[in-house]
């Protein structure tokens, strides 16, 4: 809009100036520089006005060659020509004389100027249909194509792709490298485009493919996997340039794809794109390459988003607090210490259980913030209790697998120990078997660093994961925590009793102490005692307590 107002103003000014100039030169030089006389008619071959027109004609020719984008330059010859033609017409009407040569030059100049305008318009319109970097059809054409197809009720599948690590590529190798990666990926994807299937470059690092008609899920999945494999080949990067022959640095490219089908999943093109984009988010969260949209997936996403919102609010507004569940020595009932468990109370008084927000937090990075909150608050709250009671109680804190696998975890815990003055020997970190499924090396390094300063490590929920005995033996842990599910049927099932017995035995062979969690009754308690389980935690001797009650328990004579 602004651009066209600007153009209109420039053209008007130019037109005014040139009309003035033409009238002025006509007045000055209506007398011909040279002319021929045919019969009674004198035809001027060159006049000042003619010179001007020749010049603008040459100027136009030049512009056809250079294809200037400048609006001022493009408008100049056309306005001069229009103005001078108007003057010629007036002159002919007034004098009945034909100014033939300048008239011819005016016609040629007009012709050139029109060619320039047409070329420019054509290029502008091509630019508005294609993506500048990849040359693929752009988002506008995608919208039009998909809208049209859905309006006609045609069956189609939409595959929406995202270049997962594009931001990292841009940050690490530079924007130019990012552009070349986009171009390479688009070239690789183009190989799969046929008469029917069309490929589009969407916003950012996204691409879209429309597969018209009804294509079977199996066939589509196999094509999409082929595309992803093809695109995922390495691209070698060199000094911000990407070159196939350079092996200096190479970037991994990975595509993730969400698929939605019309009319099965959506009633119009907007919904169809939204569903495919949701499928991508889901694919990214579940580490899948291709995900077909479905309704349950959307419900899960909604729950995830709601939980994330709750966690952010809770962290910001102090809705989280800690409860402390006591742990006891099995044969003496001596208090060993506490496991801290997070709780969330909303301003309306309702409580949300960690079972609702911990799993979604683990799917996002919010678990790192939660763990930090729990570690800091737990140490800060419990330090004065240790000081006052003068006893060595253990404070056990749950840490997610994701957190313990991050390279700076041990340093972060050390910093909190320093900040709070908490004695490391009274600190225990509870991890689960899942902590060892990814980034085993970093996890073990973190654990070792913490053990070196005296922190203890407990393996929580033991019996629910898949750690092999040989792997378990290599883990640097102090305490094995038998999961409630193994304890539950211990009174009724001989097999469970034998299982628990072997786990306790194995723990002791590994030089670990063993604790059973979720112990609910006296029968379970005496069986565990008989099987030499060192500690117990459960409703039978103590539910999770509010901070004040936990402090009171610590102060009681043992
Ligand atoms: P967990 O670490 O295995 O915690 C034990 C869970 O069992 C707690 O549930 C506890 O209240 C419950 N429990 C303890 N004794 C008994 C019993 O005798 N009977 C029954 N039925 N349940 C018992 P909670 O507090 O709902 O926590 C559930 C899970 O949420 C925890 O399992 C842990 O995985 C996670 N969680 C809780 N607090 C935190 C935290 O601060 N950080 C992290 N990362 N995860 C936490
Ligand atoms: Mg635990
Ligand atoms: Mg547990």
XYZ file of C-alpha atoms and ligand atoms in Angstrom:
606
model
C 0.000 0.000 0.000
C 2.721 2.406 1.096
C 4.762 1.330 -1.895
C 1.977 2.159 -4.380
C 1.290 5.558 -2.778
C 5.009 6.318 -3.090
C 5.010 5.197 -6.752
C 1.947 7.306 -7.549
C 3.550 10.404 -6.026
C 6.819 9.845 -7.920
C 5.023 9.284 -11.223
C 2.889 12.395 -10.729
C 5.964 14.525 -9.985
C 7.812 13.073 -12.970
C 4.839 13.584 -15.233
C 4.535 17.217 -14.121
C 8.245 17.877 -14.659
C 8.313 16.199 -18.054
C 5.158 17.941 -19.267
C 6.747 21.194 -18.286
C 10.014 20.265 -20.033
C 8.234 19.146 -23.180
C 6.163 22.311 -23.400
C 9.262 24.287 -22.704
C 11.383 22.525 -25.342
C 8.499 22.666 -27.839
C 8.253 26.366 -27.262
C 12.043 26.726 -27.461
C 12.712 24.411 -30.313
C 9.595 23.928 -32.323
C 11.980 25.279 -34.910
C 13.570 22.183 -36.379
C 17.254 21.540 -36.121
C 16.748 19.862 -39.511
C 13.668 19.061 -41.610
C 12.615 17.693 -45.012
C 9.921 19.214 -47.191
C 7.664 16.883 -49.156
C 5.326 18.847 -51.342
C 3.534 21.342 -49.177
C 4.352 19.449 -45.998
C 7.435 20.157 -43.872
C 8.402 17.247 -41.689
C 10.888 18.072 -38.942
C 13.545 15.308 -38.736
C 15.175 16.609 -35.610
C 13.980 19.030 -32.994
C 14.933 19.585 -29.354
C 11.820 17.639 -28.454
C 12.945 14.872 -30.798
C 16.423 14.795 -29.243
C 14.810 14.346 -25.889
C 12.672 11.493 -27.188
C 15.660 9.778 -28.797
C 17.436 10.018 -25.504
C 14.578 8.546 -23.560
C 14.341 5.784 -26.181
C 18.063 4.945 -25.637
C 17.512 5.133 -21.927
C 14.633 2.662 -22.247
C 16.751 0.264 -24.310
C 19.364 0.396 -21.595
C 16.749 -0.355 -18.990
C 15.483 -3.361 -20.941
C 19.043 -4.651 -20.676
C 19.689 -3.841 -17.017
C 16.107 -4.441 -15.836
C 16.279 -1.736 -13.217
C 14.158 -2.322 -10.117
C 14.192 1.339 -9.189
C 10.694 2.773 -9.449
C 12.064 6.236 -10.303
C 14.155 4.880 -13.181
C 11.307 2.701 -14.469
C 8.771 5.488 -14.421
C 10.926 8.148 -16.070
C 10.858 7.171 -19.783
C 7.234 6.168 -19.718
C 6.141 9.489 -18.264
C 8.340 11.441 -20.699
C 6.957 9.481 -23.619
C 3.365 9.834 -22.520
C 3.772 13.540 -21.987
C 5.563 14.119 -25.279
C 2.999 12.037 -27.165
C 0.273 14.140 -25.623
C 2.075 17.293 -26.766
C 2.519 15.841 -30.281
C -1.178 15.038 -30.490
C -2.057 18.558 -29.354
C 0.373 19.939 -31.903
C -1.104 17.871 -34.719
C -4.593 18.947 -33.713
C -3.514 22.580 -33.671
C -1.217 22.799 -36.706
C -2.176 19.771 -38.790
C 1.562 18.966 -39.021
C 2.937 15.480 -38.403
C 6.079 15.298 -36.370
C 6.986 11.931 -37.862
C 10.500 11.071 -36.661
C 10.021 12.147 -33.044
C 6.625 10.442 -33.286
C 8.307 7.175 -34.338
C 10.849 7.444 -31.566
C 7.999 8.113 -29.124
C 6.234 4.967 -30.329
C 9.403 2.872 -29.958
C 10.125 4.326 -26.560
C 6.583 3.575 -25.421
C 6.998 0.049 -26.708
C 10.249 -0.423 -24.746
C 8.794 1.108 -21.618
C 5.824 -1.247 -21.817
C 8.140 -4.236 -22.249
C 10.048 -3.154 -19.157
C 6.849 -2.826 -17.153
C 5.576 -6.207 -18.347
C 8.860 -7.921 -17.576
C 8.853 -6.369 -14.155
C 5.247 -7.327 -13.456
C 5.906 -10.898 -14.644
C 8.962 -11.182 -12.420
C 7.098 -9.660 -9.475
C 4.293 -12.135 -9.894
C 6.738 -15.060 -10.198
C 8.485 -13.818 -7.065
C 5.222 -13.732 -5.212
C 4.639 -17.391 -6.054
C 8.020 -18.877 -5.276
C 10.279 -19.057 -2.275
C 13.336 -16.866 -2.686
C 15.833 -19.347 -1.228
C 14.652 -22.692 -2.565
C 12.743 -21.683 -5.679
C 9.858 -23.908 -4.555
C 6.223 -22.817 -4.642
C 5.637 -20.697 -1.582
C 3.171 -20.640 1.294
C 0.714 -18.439 -0.656
C 0.420 -20.951 -3.469
C 0.209 -23.753 -0.908
C -2.749 -22.014 0.768
C -4.493 -21.429 -2.551
C -3.907 -24.997 -3.770
C -5.010 -26.644 -0.545
C -8.014 -24.328 -0.117
C -9.141 -25.022 -3.668
C -8.682 -28.789 -3.291
C -10.592 -28.903 0.024
C -13.364 -26.679 -1.361
C -13.889 -29.141 -4.184
C -14.064 -31.928 -1.582
C -11.116 -33.788 -3.136
C -9.404 -36.427 -1.001
C -5.812 -35.521 -0.172
C -3.050 -36.205 2.320
C -0.929 -33.384 3.628
C 2.607 -34.149 4.751
C 4.111 -31.281 6.727
C 7.860 -31.409 7.323
C 10.149 -29.594 9.692
C 13.916 -29.408 9.510
C 14.485 -30.245 13.161
C 17.953 -28.903 13.779
C 17.721 -25.852 11.526
C 18.121 -23.296 14.299
C 21.299 -24.995 15.480
C 22.652 -25.072 11.894
C 21.925 -21.347 11.520
C 23.537 -20.532 14.861
C 26.548 -22.761 14.360
C 27.353 -22.280 10.681
C 25.684 -18.967 9.830
C 22.606 -17.852 7.905
C 24.202 -18.462 4.524
C 24.864 -22.091 5.426
C 21.264 -22.300 6.674
C 20.021 -21.097 3.266
C 22.155 -23.598 1.415
C 20.964 -26.409 3.662
C 17.368 -25.430 2.893
C 18.188 -25.462 -0.797
C 19.905 -28.860 -0.641
C 17.067 -30.391 1.328
C 14.515 -28.983 -1.121
C 16.509 -30.452 -4.035
C 16.539 -33.840 -2.328
C 12.818 -33.650 -1.674
C 12.086 -32.574 -5.259
C 13.113 -36.033 -6.437
C 9.837 -37.326 -5.008
C 7.646 -34.765 -6.696
C 5.645 -36.123 -9.606
C 2.824 -34.822 -11.777
C 0.422 -35.357 -8.935
C 2.468 -34.652 -5.816
C 3.455 -31.057 -5.175
C 6.103 -29.642 -2.875
C 5.983 -26.258 -1.149
C 8.343 -24.259 1.018
C 6.453 -23.038 4.047
C 7.487 -20.574 6.747
C 10.847 -20.988 8.486
C 12.315 -24.447 8.096
C 9.075 -26.122 7.052
C 8.105 -27.857 3.841
C 4.766 -29.303 2.753
C 3.736 -31.948 0.270
C 0.233 -32.538 -0.980
C -0.593 -36.076 -2.097
C -3.904 -35.920 -3.974
C -6.412 -38.780 -3.991
C -6.588 -41.644 -1.541
C -3.233 -43.165 -0.886
C -2.896 -46.035 1.566
C -1.264 -45.300 4.905
C 1.367 -47.985 4.264
C 2.310 -46.570 0.878
C 2.413 -43.004 2.189
C 4.488 -43.993 5.203
C 7.012 -45.778 3.032
C 7.321 -42.743 0.687
C 7.689 -40.350 3.612
C 10.357 -42.512 5.214
C 12.217 -42.562 1.911
C 12.029 -38.741 1.714
C 13.255 -38.381 5.296
C 16.136 -40.820 4.703
C 17.126 -39.020 1.516
C 16.995 -35.588 3.156
C 18.835 -36.806 6.248
C 22.093 -37.390 4.382
C 24.910 -35.240 5.704
C 25.633 -31.855 4.195
C 29.233 -30.775 4.471
C 29.773 -27.253 5.651
C 32.839 -25.135 5.122
C 33.311 -21.561 6.406
C 29.666 -20.709 6.250
C 29.483 -22.255 2.761
C 28.169 -25.701 2.155
C 30.101 -27.812 -0.229
C 29.624 -31.447 -1.130
C 33.374 -31.965 -1.455
C 34.469 -30.351 1.768
C 34.861 -32.555 4.809
C 35.902 -29.797 7.175
C 32.645 -29.782 9.070
C 29.406 -31.452 8.288
C 25.946 -30.891 9.611
C 23.407 -33.539 10.301
C 20.046 -32.804 8.792
C 16.932 -34.393 10.200
C 13.364 -34.058 9.035
C 10.289 -34.795 11.057
C 6.873 -35.164 9.441
C 3.245 -34.842 10.521
C 0.486 -36.151 8.283
C -3.185 -35.224 8.159
C -5.832 -36.435 5.741
C -8.746 -34.676 4.111
C -11.645 -35.140 4.797
C -10.916 -37.788 7.470
C -9.110 -35.471 9.909
C -10.310 -31.996 8.974
C -13.182 -30.160 7.344
C -11.119 -27.432 5.675
C -7.586 -26.519 4.668
C -6.856 -24.465 7.795
C -7.769 -27.369 10.076
C -5.823 -29.776 7.899
C -2.626 -27.751 8.237
C -3.157 -27.274 11.969
C -3.592 -31.048 12.435
C -0.428 -31.814 10.475
C 1.485 -29.213 12.529
C 0.142 -30.789 15.745
C 1.275 -34.181 14.487
C 4.779 -32.731 14.033
C 4.841 -31.436 17.614
C 3.767 -34.863 18.786
C 6.393 -36.561 16.632
C 9.078 -34.312 18.105
C 7.965 -35.067 21.652
C 7.921 -38.812 21.033
C 11.102 -38.833 18.942
C 9.240 -40.305 15.965
C 10.028 -39.388 12.353
C 6.518 -39.606 10.946
C 3.264 -39.278 12.859
C -0.241 -39.515 11.405
C -2.636 -37.155 13.110
C -5.345 -38.616 15.356
C -7.759 -37.197 17.890
C -6.291 -38.876 21.023
C -2.954 -37.402 20.131
C -4.554 -33.970 20.217
C -6.104 -34.659 23.644
C -2.682 -35.687 24.914
C -1.204 -32.506 23.502
C -3.910 -30.422 25.172
C -3.218 -32.139 28.515
C 0.491 -31.565 28.027
C -0.038 -27.871 27.290
C -2.356 -27.472 30.288
C 0.162 -29.198 32.562
C 2.980 -27.008 31.241
C 0.876 -23.922 31.920
C 0.146 -25.152 35.444
C 3.847 -25.816 36.144
C 4.898 -22.363 34.894
C 2.216 -20.719 37.040
C 3.129 -22.851 40.038
C 6.799 -21.948 39.767
C 6.025 -18.277 39.309
C 3.403 -17.976 42.025
C 4.824 -20.346 44.625
C 2.130 -23.016 44.411
C 4.670 -25.818 44.903
C 5.708 -27.061 48.321
C 7.409 -30.138 49.725
C 6.195 -32.949 51.935
C 8.530 -35.343 53.706
C 7.912 -39.091 53.920
C 9.887 -40.767 56.681
C 12.100 -43.792 56.095
C 12.848 -46.194 58.951
C 15.309 -48.913 59.811
C 13.243 -52.104 59.540
C 14.315 -53.944 62.666
C 14.626 -50.946 65.038
C 12.176 -48.363 63.595
C 14.969 -45.809 63.911
C 14.351 -42.827 61.669
C 16.749 -42.943 58.690
C 15.564 -39.728 57.083
C 12.949 -38.520 54.582
C 12.088 -38.654 50.924
C 10.878 -35.239 49.775
C 7.843 -35.330 47.537
C 6.564 -32.331 45.642
C 3.007 -31.087 45.984
C 1.064 -28.377 44.187
C -1.712 -26.353 45.758
C -3.626 -23.952 43.526
C -4.980 -20.646 44.914
C -8.524 -22.116 44.964
C -7.256 -24.681 47.498
C -7.311 -27.702 45.169
C -4.245 -29.946 45.084
C -2.676 -31.471 42.008
C -0.792 -34.728 42.441
C 2.720 -35.104 41.023
C 1.367 -37.983 38.931
C -0.438 -35.286 36.896
C 2.395 -32.818 36.356
C 5.666 -34.786 36.680
C 5.227 -36.927 33.499
C 4.382 -33.882 31.302
C 7.241 -31.966 32.947
C 9.554 -34.832 32.001
C 8.425 -34.542 28.378
C 9.443 -30.886 28.380
C 12.439 -29.183 29.923
C 10.294 -27.947 32.802
C 11.411 -30.925 34.880
C 14.828 -29.271 35.161
C 13.186 -26.239 36.790
C 11.079 -28.435 39.080
C 14.106 -30.466 40.150
C 16.040 -27.288 40.835
C 13.185 -25.962 42.949
C 12.954 -29.221 44.951
C 16.715 -29.549 45.455
C 17.099 -25.948 46.613
C 14.008 -25.804 48.774
C 14.639 -29.261 50.278
C 18.197 -28.357 51.287
C 17.195 -24.921 52.556
C 14.322 -26.301 54.659
C 16.170 -29.307 56.022
C 19.535 -27.716 56.852
C 18.234 -25.973 60.042
C 16.561 -29.266 61.079
C 19.901 -31.101 60.858
C 21.623 -28.310 62.746
C 19.013 -28.344 65.489
C 18.631 -32.110 65.878
C 22.387 -32.743 65.652
C 21.623 -36.127 64.052
C 22.635 -37.471 60.682
C 19.262 -37.799 58.931
C 19.237 -38.444 55.218
C 17.305 -36.158 52.884
C 16.401 -38.042 49.723
C 15.485 -35.972 46.656
C 13.998 -37.239 43.393
C 15.823 -36.183 40.242
C 14.615 -36.898 36.729
C 16.617 -38.988 34.275
C 16.787 -36.019 31.878
C 18.366 -33.824 34.529
C 20.994 -36.251 35.706
C 22.008 -36.841 32.105
C 22.809 -33.148 31.570
C 26.509 -32.379 31.617
C 26.375 -29.684 34.325
C 24.125 -31.529 36.781
C 26.822 -32.368 39.355
C 28.101 -28.768 39.236
C 24.615 -27.423 39.797
C 24.116 -29.670 42.845
C 27.529 -28.642 44.194
C 26.575 -24.970 43.790
C 23.359 -25.567 45.753
C 25.290 -27.387 48.488
C 27.560 -24.372 48.746
C 24.679 -21.922 48.691
C 22.684 -23.713 51.403
C 25.575 -25.109 53.448
C 23.875 -28.519 53.369
C 26.151 -31.379 54.471
C 26.670 -33.600 51.366
C 26.785 -36.748 53.537
C 23.127 -36.176 54.482
C 22.057 -35.727 50.862
C 20.734 -38.576 48.729
C 19.761 -38.300 45.074
C 17.066 -40.701 43.864
C 17.332 -41.682 40.253
C 15.481 -44.304 38.267
C 16.695 -47.041 35.947
C 15.649 -44.837 33.003
C 18.551 -42.554 33.912
C 20.849 -45.151 32.425
C 19.058 -45.688 29.131
C 20.449 -42.535 27.451
C 23.713 -40.677 27.955
C 25.017 -43.395 30.251
C 28.496 -41.905 30.305
C 27.402 -38.414 31.421
C 25.046 -39.860 34.027
C 27.726 -42.076 35.522
C 30.221 -39.174 35.485
C 27.727 -36.938 37.322
C 27.022 -39.639 39.893
C 30.708 -40.273 40.437
C 31.391 -36.550 40.935
C 28.627 -36.351 43.543
C 29.757 -39.546 45.288
C 33.253 -38.086 45.518
C 31.922 -35.292 47.718
C 29.908 -37.720 49.870
C 26.434 -37.531 48.283
C 24.568 -40.864 48.271
C 22.733 -42.289 45.280
C 19.533 -44.351 45.457
C 18.042 -46.345 42.596
C 14.273 -45.681 42.817
C 11.411 -47.892 41.580
C 13.717 -50.870 41.213
C 11.955 -53.793 39.573
C 9.942 -51.724 37.079
C 12.731 -51.104 34.543
C 14.854 -53.330 32.417
C 18.348 -52.894 33.804
C 20.321 -56.082 33.332
C 22.164 -57.510 36.314
C 25.526 -57.023 34.586
C 24.684 -53.351 33.974
C 23.366 -52.923 37.509
C 26.646 -54.133 38.940
C 28.474 -51.320 37.153
C 26.232 -48.564 38.538
C 27.714 -46.501 41.349
C 24.741 -46.609 43.737
C 24.397 -46.872 47.522
C 20.759 -47.748 47.972
C 18.386 -50.001 46.048
C 14.755 -48.968 46.418
C 12.360 -51.850 45.738
C 9.232 -50.652 43.943
C 5.830 -50.866 45.601
C 4.530 -53.161 42.831
C 6.894 -55.928 44.005
C 5.846 -55.473 47.646
C 2.091 -55.361 46.958
C 1.497 -59.140 46.785
C 4.293 -60.237 49.034
C 1.846 -61.609 51.647
C -0.098 -63.721 49.184
C 2.383 -64.714 46.514
C 5.326 -66.999 47.220
C 6.809 -65.927 43.891
C 6.810 -62.233 44.920
C 8.349 -63.175 48.266
C 11.127 -65.084 46.496
C 11.601 -62.215 44.063
C 11.896 -59.629 46.835
C 14.237 -61.961 48.719
C 16.526 -62.253 45.660
C 16.493 -58.506 45.048
C 17.492 -57.838 48.673
C 20.228 -60.474 48.382
C 21.446 -58.984 45.099
C 21.492 -55.469 46.583
C 23.669 -56.674 49.454
C 26.009 -58.488 47.042
C 26.361 -55.155 45.215
C 27.352 -53.535 48.505
C 24.136 -51.544 48.560
C 21.635 -51.077 51.306
C 18.041 -51.955 50.413
C 14.812 -50.089 51.136
C 11.268 -51.154 50.272
C 8.774 -48.426 49.396
C 4.999 -48.537 49.581
C 4.901 -50.787 52.642
C 1.314 -50.583 53.847
C 0.768 -53.228 56.508
C 2.388 -55.112 59.408
C 2.459 -58.427 57.518
C 4.529 -56.902 54.696
C 6.707 -55.276 57.315
C 7.516 -58.498 59.182
C 8.192 -60.360 55.925
C 10.620 -57.639 54.824
C 12.270 -57.732 58.204
C 12.615 -61.500 57.920
C 14.200 -61.056 54.480
C 16.702 -58.575 55.929
C 15.476 -55.532 54.064
C 17.450 -52.703 55.702
C 14.868 -49.909 55.558
C 11.196 -49.391 54.793
C 9.118 -46.437 53.635
C 5.342 -46.561 53.514
C 1.987 -45.719 55.014
C 2.427 -48.425 57.668
C 4.897 -46.253 59.623
C 4.544 -42.878 58.058
C 2.688 -40.989 55.363
C 4.253 -37.964 53.654
C 4.294 -35.204 56.296
C 4.007 -31.448 56.111
C 7.298 -29.723 56.916
C 6.344 -28.846 60.516
C 5.379 -32.440 61.342
C 8.592 -33.733 59.785
C 10.587 -31.342 61.992
C 8.711 -32.589 65.075
C 9.525 -36.186 64.157
C 13.216 -35.338 63.869
C 13.244 -33.677 67.279
C 11.642 -36.702 69.022
C 14.113 -38.810 70.959
C 14.852 -41.923 68.863
P 8.312 -42.108 43.953
O 9.550 -41.316 43.983
O 8.442 -43.567 43.761
O 7.544 -41.746 45.264
C 6.795 -42.646 45.990
C 5.364 -42.429 45.784
O 4.645 -43.435 46.460
C 4.868 -41.115 46.368
O 3.774 -40.711 45.572
C 4.391 -41.513 47.731
O 3.420 -40.628 48.268
C 3.772 -42.846 47.412
N 3.749 -43.719 48.585
C 4.650 -43.798 49.586
N 4.291 -44.743 50.460
C 3.159 -45.295 50.002
C 2.295 -46.368 50.458
O 2.520 -46.999 51.473
N 1.206 -46.655 49.694
C 0.921 -45.979 48.555
N -0.178 -46.320 47.866
N 1.724 -44.991 48.080
C 2.825 -44.662 48.796
P 3.706 -39.250 45.026
O 4.135 -38.294 46.058
O 2.349 -39.125 44.428
O 4.802 -39.271 43.901
C 4.638 -40.017 42.769
C 5.861 -39.927 41.926
O 6.039 -38.598 41.477
C 7.138 -40.238 42.676
O 7.344 -41.587 42.801
C 8.154 -39.574 41.805
O 8.424 -40.375 40.675
C 7.411 -38.353 41.357
N 7.797 -37.265 42.238
C 7.259 -36.894 43.406
N 7.926 -35.849 43.911
C 8.922 -35.561 43.025
C 9.955 -34.567 42.970
O 10.125 -33.761 43.874
N 10.786 -34.564 41.873
C 10.655 -35.466 40.880
N 11.486 -35.429 39.855
N 9.692 -36.409 40.900
C 8.844 -36.456 41.960
Mg 11.290 -41.543 44.800
Mg 9.552 -44.947 43.843
